[in-house]
mmCIF file of C-alpha atoms and ligand atoms in Angstrom:
data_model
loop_
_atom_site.group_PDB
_atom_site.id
_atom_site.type_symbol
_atom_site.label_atom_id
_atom_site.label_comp_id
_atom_site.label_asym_id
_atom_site.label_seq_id
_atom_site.Cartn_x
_atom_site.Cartn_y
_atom_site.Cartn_z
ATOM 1 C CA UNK A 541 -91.290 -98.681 59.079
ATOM 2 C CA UNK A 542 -93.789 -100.956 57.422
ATOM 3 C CA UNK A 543 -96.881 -99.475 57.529
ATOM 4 C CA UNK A 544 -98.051 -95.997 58.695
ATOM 5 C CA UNK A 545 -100.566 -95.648 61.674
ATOM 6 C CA UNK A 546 -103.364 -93.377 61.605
ATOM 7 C CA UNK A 547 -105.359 -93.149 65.060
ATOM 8 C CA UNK A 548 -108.724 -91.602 65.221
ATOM 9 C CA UNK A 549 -109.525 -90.411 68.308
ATOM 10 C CA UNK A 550 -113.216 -89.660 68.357
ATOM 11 C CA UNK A 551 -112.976 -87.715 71.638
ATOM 12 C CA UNK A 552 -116.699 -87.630 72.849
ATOM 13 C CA UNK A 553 -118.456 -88.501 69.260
ATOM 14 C CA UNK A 554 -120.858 -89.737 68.449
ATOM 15 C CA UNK A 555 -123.930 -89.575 70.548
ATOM 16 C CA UNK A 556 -125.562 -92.639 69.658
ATOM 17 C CA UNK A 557 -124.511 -96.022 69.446
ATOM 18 C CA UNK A 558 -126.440 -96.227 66.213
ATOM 19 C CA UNK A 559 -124.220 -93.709 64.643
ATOM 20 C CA UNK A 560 -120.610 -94.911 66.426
ATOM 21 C CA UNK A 561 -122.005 -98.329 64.141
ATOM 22 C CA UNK A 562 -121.886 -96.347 61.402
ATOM 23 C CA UNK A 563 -118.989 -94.488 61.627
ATOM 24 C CA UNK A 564 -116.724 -97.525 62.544
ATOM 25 C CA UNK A 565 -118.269 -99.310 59.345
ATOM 26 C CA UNK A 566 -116.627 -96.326 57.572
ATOM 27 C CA UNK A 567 -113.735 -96.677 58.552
ATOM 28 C CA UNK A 568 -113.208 -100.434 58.114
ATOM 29 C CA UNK A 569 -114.428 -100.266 54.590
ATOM 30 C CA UNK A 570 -111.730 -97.314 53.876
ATOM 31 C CA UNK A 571 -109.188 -99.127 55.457
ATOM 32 C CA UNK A 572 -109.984 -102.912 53.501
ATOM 33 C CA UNK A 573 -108.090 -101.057 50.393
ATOM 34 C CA UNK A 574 -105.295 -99.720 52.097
ATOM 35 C CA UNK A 575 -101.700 -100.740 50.853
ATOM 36 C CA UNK A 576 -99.455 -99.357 53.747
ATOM 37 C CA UNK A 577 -101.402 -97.985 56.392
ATOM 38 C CA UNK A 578 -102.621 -99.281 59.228
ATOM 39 C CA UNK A 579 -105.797 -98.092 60.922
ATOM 40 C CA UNK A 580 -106.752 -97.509 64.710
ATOM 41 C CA UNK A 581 -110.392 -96.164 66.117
ATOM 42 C CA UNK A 582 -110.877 -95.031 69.566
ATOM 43 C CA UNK A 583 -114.247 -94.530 70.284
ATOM 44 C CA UNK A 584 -116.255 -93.305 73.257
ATOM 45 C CA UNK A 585 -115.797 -96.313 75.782
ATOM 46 C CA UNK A 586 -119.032 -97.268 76.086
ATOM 47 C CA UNK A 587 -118.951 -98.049 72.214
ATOM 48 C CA UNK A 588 -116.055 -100.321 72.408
ATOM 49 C CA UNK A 589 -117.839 -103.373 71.914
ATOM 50 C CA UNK A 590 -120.126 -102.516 69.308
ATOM 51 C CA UNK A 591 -117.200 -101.220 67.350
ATOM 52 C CA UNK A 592 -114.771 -104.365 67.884
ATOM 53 C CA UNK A 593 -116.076 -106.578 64.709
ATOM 54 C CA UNK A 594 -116.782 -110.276 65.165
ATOM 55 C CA UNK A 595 -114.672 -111.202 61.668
ATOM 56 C CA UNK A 596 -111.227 -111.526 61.672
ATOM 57 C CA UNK A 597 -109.115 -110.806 60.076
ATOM 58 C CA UNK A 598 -110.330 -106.497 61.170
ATOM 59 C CA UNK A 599 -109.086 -103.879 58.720
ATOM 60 C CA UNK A 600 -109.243 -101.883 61.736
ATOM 61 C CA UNK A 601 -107.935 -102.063 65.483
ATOM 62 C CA UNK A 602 -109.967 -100.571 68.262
ATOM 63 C CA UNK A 603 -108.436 -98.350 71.036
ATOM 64 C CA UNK A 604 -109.362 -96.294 74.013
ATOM 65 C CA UNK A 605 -108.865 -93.211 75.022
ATOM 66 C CA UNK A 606 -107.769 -93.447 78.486
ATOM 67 C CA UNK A 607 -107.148 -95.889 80.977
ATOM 68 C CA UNK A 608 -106.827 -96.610 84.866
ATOM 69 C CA UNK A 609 -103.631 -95.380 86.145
ATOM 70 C CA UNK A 610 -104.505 -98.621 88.678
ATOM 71 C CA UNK A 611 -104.544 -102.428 87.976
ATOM 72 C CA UNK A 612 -107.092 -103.340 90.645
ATOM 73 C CA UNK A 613 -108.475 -103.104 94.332
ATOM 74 C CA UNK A 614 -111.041 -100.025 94.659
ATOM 75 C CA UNK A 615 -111.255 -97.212 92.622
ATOM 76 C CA UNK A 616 -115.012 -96.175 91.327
ATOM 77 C CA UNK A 617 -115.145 -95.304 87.806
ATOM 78 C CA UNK A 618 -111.967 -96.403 86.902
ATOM 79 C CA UNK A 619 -110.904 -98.650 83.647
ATOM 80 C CA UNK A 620 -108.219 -100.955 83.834
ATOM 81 C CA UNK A 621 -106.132 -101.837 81.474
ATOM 82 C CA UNK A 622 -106.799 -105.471 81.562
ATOM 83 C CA UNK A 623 -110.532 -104.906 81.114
ATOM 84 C CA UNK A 624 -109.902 -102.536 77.585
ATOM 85 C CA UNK A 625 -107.768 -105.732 76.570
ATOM 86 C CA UNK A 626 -110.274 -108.163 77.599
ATOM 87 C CA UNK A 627 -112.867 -105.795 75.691
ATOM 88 C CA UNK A 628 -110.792 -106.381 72.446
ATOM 89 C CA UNK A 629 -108.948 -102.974 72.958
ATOM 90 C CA UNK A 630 -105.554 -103.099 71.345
ATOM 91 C CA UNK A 631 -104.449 -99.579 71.352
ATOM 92 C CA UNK A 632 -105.143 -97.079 74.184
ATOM 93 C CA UNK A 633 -104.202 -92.988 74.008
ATOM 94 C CA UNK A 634 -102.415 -91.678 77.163
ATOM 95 C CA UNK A 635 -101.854 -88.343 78.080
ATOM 96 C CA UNK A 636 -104.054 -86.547 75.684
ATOM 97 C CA UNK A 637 -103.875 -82.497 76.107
ATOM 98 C CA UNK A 638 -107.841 -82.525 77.154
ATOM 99 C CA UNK A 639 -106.626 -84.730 79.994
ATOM 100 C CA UNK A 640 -103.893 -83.167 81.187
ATOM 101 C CA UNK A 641 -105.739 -80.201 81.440
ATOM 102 C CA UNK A 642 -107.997 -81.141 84.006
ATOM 103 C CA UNK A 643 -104.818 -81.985 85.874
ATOM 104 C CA UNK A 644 -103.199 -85.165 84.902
ATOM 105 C CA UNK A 645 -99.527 -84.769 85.327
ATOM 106 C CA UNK A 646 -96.512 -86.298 83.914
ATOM 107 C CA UNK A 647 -95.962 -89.048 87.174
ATOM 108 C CA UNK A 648 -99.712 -90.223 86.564
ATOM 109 C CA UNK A 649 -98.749 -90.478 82.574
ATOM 110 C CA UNK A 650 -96.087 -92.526 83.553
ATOM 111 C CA UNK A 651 -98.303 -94.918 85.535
ATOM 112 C CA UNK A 652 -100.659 -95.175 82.890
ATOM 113 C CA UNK A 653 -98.129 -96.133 80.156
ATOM 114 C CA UNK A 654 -96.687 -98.880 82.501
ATOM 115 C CA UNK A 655 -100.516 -99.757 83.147
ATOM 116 C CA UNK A 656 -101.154 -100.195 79.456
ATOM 117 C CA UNK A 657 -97.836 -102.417 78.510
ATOM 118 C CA UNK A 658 -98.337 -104.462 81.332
ATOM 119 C CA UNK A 659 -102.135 -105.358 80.131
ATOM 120 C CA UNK A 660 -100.638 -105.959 76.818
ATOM 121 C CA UNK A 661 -101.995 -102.183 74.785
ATOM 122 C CA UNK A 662 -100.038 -100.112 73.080
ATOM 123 C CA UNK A 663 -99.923 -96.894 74.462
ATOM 124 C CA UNK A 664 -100.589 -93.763 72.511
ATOM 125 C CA UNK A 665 -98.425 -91.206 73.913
ATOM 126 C CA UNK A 666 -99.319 -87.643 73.512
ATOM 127 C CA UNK A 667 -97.074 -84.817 74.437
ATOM 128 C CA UNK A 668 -97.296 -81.303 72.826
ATOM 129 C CA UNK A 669 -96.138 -77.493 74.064
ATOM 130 C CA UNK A 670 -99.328 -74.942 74.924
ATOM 131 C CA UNK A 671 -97.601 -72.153 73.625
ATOM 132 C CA UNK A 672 -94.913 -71.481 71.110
ATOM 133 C CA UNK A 673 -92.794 -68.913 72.600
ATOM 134 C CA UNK A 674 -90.047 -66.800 70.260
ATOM 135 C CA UNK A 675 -87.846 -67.293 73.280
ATOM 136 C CA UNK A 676 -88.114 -71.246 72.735
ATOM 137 C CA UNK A 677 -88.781 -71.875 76.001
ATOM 138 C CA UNK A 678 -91.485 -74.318 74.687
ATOM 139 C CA UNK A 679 -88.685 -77.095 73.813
ATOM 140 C CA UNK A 680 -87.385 -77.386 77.727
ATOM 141 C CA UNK A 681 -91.247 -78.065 78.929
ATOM 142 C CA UNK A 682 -91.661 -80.558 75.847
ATOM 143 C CA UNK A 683 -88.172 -82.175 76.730
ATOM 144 C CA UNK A 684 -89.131 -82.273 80.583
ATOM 145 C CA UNK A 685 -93.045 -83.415 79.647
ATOM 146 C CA UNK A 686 -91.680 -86.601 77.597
ATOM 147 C CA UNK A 687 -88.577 -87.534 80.137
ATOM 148 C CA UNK A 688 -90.790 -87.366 83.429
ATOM 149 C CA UNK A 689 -93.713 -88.866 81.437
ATOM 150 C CA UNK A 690 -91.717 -92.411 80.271
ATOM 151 C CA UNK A 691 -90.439 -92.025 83.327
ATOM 152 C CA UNK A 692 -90.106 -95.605 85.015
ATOM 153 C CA UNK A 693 -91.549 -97.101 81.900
ATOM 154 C CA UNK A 694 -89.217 -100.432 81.473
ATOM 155 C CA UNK A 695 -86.527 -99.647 78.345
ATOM 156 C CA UNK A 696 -87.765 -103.115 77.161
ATOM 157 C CA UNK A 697 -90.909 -102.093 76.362
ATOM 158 C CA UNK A 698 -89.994 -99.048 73.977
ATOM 159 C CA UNK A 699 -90.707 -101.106 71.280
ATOM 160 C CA UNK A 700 -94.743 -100.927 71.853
ATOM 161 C CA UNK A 701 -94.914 -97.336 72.495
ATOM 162 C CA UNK A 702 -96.425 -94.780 70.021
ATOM 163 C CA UNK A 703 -95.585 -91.437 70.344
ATOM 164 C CA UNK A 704 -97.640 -88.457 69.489
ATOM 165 C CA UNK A 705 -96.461 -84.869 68.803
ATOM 166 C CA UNK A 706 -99.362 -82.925 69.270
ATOM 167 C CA UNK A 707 -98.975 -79.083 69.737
ATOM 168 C CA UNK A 708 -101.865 -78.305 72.158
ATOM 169 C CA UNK A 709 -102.389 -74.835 70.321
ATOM 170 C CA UNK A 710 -103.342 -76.665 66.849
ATOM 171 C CA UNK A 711 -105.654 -78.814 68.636
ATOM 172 C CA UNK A 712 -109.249 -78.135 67.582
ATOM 173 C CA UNK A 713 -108.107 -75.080 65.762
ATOM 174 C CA UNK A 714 -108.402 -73.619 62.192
ATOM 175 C CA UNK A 715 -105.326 -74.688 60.795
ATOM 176 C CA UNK A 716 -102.561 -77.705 61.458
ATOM 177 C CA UNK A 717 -98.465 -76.622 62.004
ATOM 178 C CA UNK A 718 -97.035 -76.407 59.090
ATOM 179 C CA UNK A 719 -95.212 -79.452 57.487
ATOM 180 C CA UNK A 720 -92.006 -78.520 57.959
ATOM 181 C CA UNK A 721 -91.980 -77.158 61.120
ATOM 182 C CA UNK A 722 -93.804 -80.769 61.913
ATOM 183 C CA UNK A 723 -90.672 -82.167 61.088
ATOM 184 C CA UNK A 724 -88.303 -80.665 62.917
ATOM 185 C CA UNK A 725 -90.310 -81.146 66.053
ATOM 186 C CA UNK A 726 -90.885 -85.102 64.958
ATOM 187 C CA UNK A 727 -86.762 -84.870 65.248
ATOM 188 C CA UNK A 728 -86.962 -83.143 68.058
ATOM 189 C CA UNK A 729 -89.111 -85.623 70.560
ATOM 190 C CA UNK A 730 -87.305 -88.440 69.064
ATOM 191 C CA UNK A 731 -83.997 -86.570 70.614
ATOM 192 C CA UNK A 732 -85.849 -86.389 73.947
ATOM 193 C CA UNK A 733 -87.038 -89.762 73.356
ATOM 194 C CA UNK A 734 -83.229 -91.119 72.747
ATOM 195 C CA UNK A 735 -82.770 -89.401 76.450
ATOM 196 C CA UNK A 736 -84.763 -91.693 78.087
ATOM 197 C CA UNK A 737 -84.678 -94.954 75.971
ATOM 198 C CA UNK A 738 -81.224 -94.499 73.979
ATOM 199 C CA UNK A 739 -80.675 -94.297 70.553
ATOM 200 C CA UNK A 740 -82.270 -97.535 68.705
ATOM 201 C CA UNK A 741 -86.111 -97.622 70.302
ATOM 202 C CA UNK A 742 -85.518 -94.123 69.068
ATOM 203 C CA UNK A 743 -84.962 -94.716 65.553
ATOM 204 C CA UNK A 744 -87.696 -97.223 66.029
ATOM 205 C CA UNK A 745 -90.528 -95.588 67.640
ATOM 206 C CA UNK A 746 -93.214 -94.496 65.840
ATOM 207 C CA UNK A 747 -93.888 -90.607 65.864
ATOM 208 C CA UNK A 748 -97.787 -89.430 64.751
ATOM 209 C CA UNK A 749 -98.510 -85.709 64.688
ATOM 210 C CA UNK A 750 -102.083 -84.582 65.725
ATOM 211 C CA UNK A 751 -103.831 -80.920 65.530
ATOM 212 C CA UNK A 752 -106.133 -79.851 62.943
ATOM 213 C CA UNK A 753 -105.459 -82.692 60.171
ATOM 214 C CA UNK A 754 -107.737 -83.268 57.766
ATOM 215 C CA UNK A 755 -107.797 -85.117 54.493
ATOM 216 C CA UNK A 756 -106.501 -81.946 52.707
ATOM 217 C CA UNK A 757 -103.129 -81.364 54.470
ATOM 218 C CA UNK A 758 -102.908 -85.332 55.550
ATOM 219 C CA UNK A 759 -100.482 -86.345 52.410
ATOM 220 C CA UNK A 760 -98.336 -83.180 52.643
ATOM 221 C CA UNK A 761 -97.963 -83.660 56.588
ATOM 222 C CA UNK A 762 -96.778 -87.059 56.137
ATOM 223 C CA UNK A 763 -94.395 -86.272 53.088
ATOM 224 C CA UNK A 764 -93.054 -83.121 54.188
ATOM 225 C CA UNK A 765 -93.549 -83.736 57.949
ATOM 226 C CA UNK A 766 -91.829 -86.917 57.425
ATOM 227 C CA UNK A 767 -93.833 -88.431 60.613
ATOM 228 C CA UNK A 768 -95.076 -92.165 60.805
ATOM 229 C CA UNK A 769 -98.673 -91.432 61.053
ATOM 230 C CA UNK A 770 -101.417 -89.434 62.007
ATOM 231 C CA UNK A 771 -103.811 -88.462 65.368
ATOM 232 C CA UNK A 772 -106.565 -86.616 63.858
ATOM 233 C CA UNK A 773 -109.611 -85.865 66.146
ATOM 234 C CA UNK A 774 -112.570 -83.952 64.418
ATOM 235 C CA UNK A 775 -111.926 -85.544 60.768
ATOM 236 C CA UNK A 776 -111.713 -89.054 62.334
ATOM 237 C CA UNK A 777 -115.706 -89.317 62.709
ATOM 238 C CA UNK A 778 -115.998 -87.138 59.538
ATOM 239 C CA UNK A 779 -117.987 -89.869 56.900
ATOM 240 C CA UNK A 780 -116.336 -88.188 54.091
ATOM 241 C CA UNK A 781 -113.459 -86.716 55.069
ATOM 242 C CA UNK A 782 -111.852 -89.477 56.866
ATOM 243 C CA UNK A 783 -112.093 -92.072 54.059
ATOM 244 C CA UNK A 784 -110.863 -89.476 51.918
ATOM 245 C CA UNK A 785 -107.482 -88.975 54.979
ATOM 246 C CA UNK A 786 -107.245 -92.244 54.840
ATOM 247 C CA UNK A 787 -106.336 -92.697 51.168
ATOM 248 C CA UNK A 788 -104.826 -89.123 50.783
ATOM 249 C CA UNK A 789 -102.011 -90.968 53.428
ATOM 250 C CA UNK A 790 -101.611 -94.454 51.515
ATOM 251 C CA UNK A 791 -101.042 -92.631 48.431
ATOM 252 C CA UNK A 792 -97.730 -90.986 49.512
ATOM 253 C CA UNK A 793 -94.406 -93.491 48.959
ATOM 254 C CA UNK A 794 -93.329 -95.101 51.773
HETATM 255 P P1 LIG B 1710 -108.335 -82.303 66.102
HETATM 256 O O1 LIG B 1710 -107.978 -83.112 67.447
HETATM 257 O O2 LIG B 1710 -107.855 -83.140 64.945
HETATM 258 O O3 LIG B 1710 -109.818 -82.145 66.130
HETATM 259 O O4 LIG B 1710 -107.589 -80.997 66.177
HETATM 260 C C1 LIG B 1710 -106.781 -83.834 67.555
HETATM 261 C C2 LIG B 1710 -106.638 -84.426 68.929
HETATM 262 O O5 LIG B 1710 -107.063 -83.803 69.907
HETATM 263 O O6 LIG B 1710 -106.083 -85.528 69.109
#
């Protein structure tokens, strides 16, 4: 690993485009002194543009936060992958909790990851329990979520996928897992992952936890989690606190 990734996902923030200017200013101005860690915004669609800047080289890369599970023909109100690329998308997040709650299941995961490394994104793969049963029941729905969701996803293509823990319980709630339990689940998808894709995209693909991070438990999640980077939600539109996560993540050794 070169560089960590941290991936904002502003979920539906802001609500103006004035202030999605703003906030993606703050983040490319955090991220212009970073040594080893690479920065990714996904904004409200719409916003897209307007937060893609005209200079390159960007300190930033811009990403969406779904996509079509469909390359063409008709389907109203649907996003293609090819049009997020064409927008200047580079990154797009795929099977988010909030999405699969409203009934998005593993097969249509699946298409959408195919969807997004055929149009050339890098898909952002979440997967994460709801519960954490004593009984540990939690690992055989995890293992089953992330074998029928890279399901029919080409083994060539491991290499572009990011994968994100993300325990659906410490979503939008008080406090993160702790560090060390982070870890052994970070070991634990990249098992499941080695089911599907074998051992070496394995070792290689990138593993970001997400649920409740924010600039104060950042560094220890990434030392002591021992994960490649970082999905954080509320503190990614945050104008202090996610300069603040930023640099609290590019301070820890690589
Ligand atoms: P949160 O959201 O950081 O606000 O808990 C994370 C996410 O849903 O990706």
């Amino acid at each position: 690993m070169n560089k960590r990734l941290i991936v904002g996902n502003w979920k539906m923030n802001p609500l103006t485009l004035s202030d999605a200017k703003k906030i993606a200013r703050m983040a490319r101005r955090a991220a212009a002194s970073l040594l080893h860690t690479e920065v990714v915004i996904c904004p409200p669609l719409v916003f897209i543009p307007a937060c893609i800047s005209k200079i390159e080289p960007d300190t930033v890369s811009v990403g969406a936060q779904n996509i079509s599970a469909y390359e063409d023909s008709p389907h109203t109100g649907e996003i293609s992958g090819t049009i997020l690329h064409n927008l200047g998308a580079r990154y797009v997040i795929v099977g988010h909790s909030e999405v699969r709650a409203v009934g998005e299941s593993d097969e249509t995961v699946s298409k959408k990851i195919q969807m997004a490394l055929s149009a050339g994104l890098r898909p952002v793969v979440c997967v994460g329990e709801l519960v954490r049963d004593e009984g540990g029941a939690y690992m055989d729905t995890l293992r089953t979520q992330i074998r029928d969701s890279f399901a029919n996803v080409p083994k060539s293509q491991a290499r572009n996928i990011v994968l994100a823990y993300e325990p659906v319980w410490a979503i939008g709630a008080k406090e993160a897992m702790l560090p060390e339990q982070i870890y052994e689940m970070s070991l634990f998808v990249k098992k499941a992952f080695a089911d599907v894709f074998g051992h070496d995209p394995a070792m290689k693909v990138p593993v970001l936890y997400g649920g409740s991070v924010t600039y104060r438990n950042a560094a220890d999640i990434i030392s002591v989690g021992k994960v490649d980077g970082l999905l954080p939600g509320r503190e990614s539109v945050n104008m202090s606190g996610f300069p603040d996560l930023l640099h609290a993540v590019d301070s820890v050794p690589i």
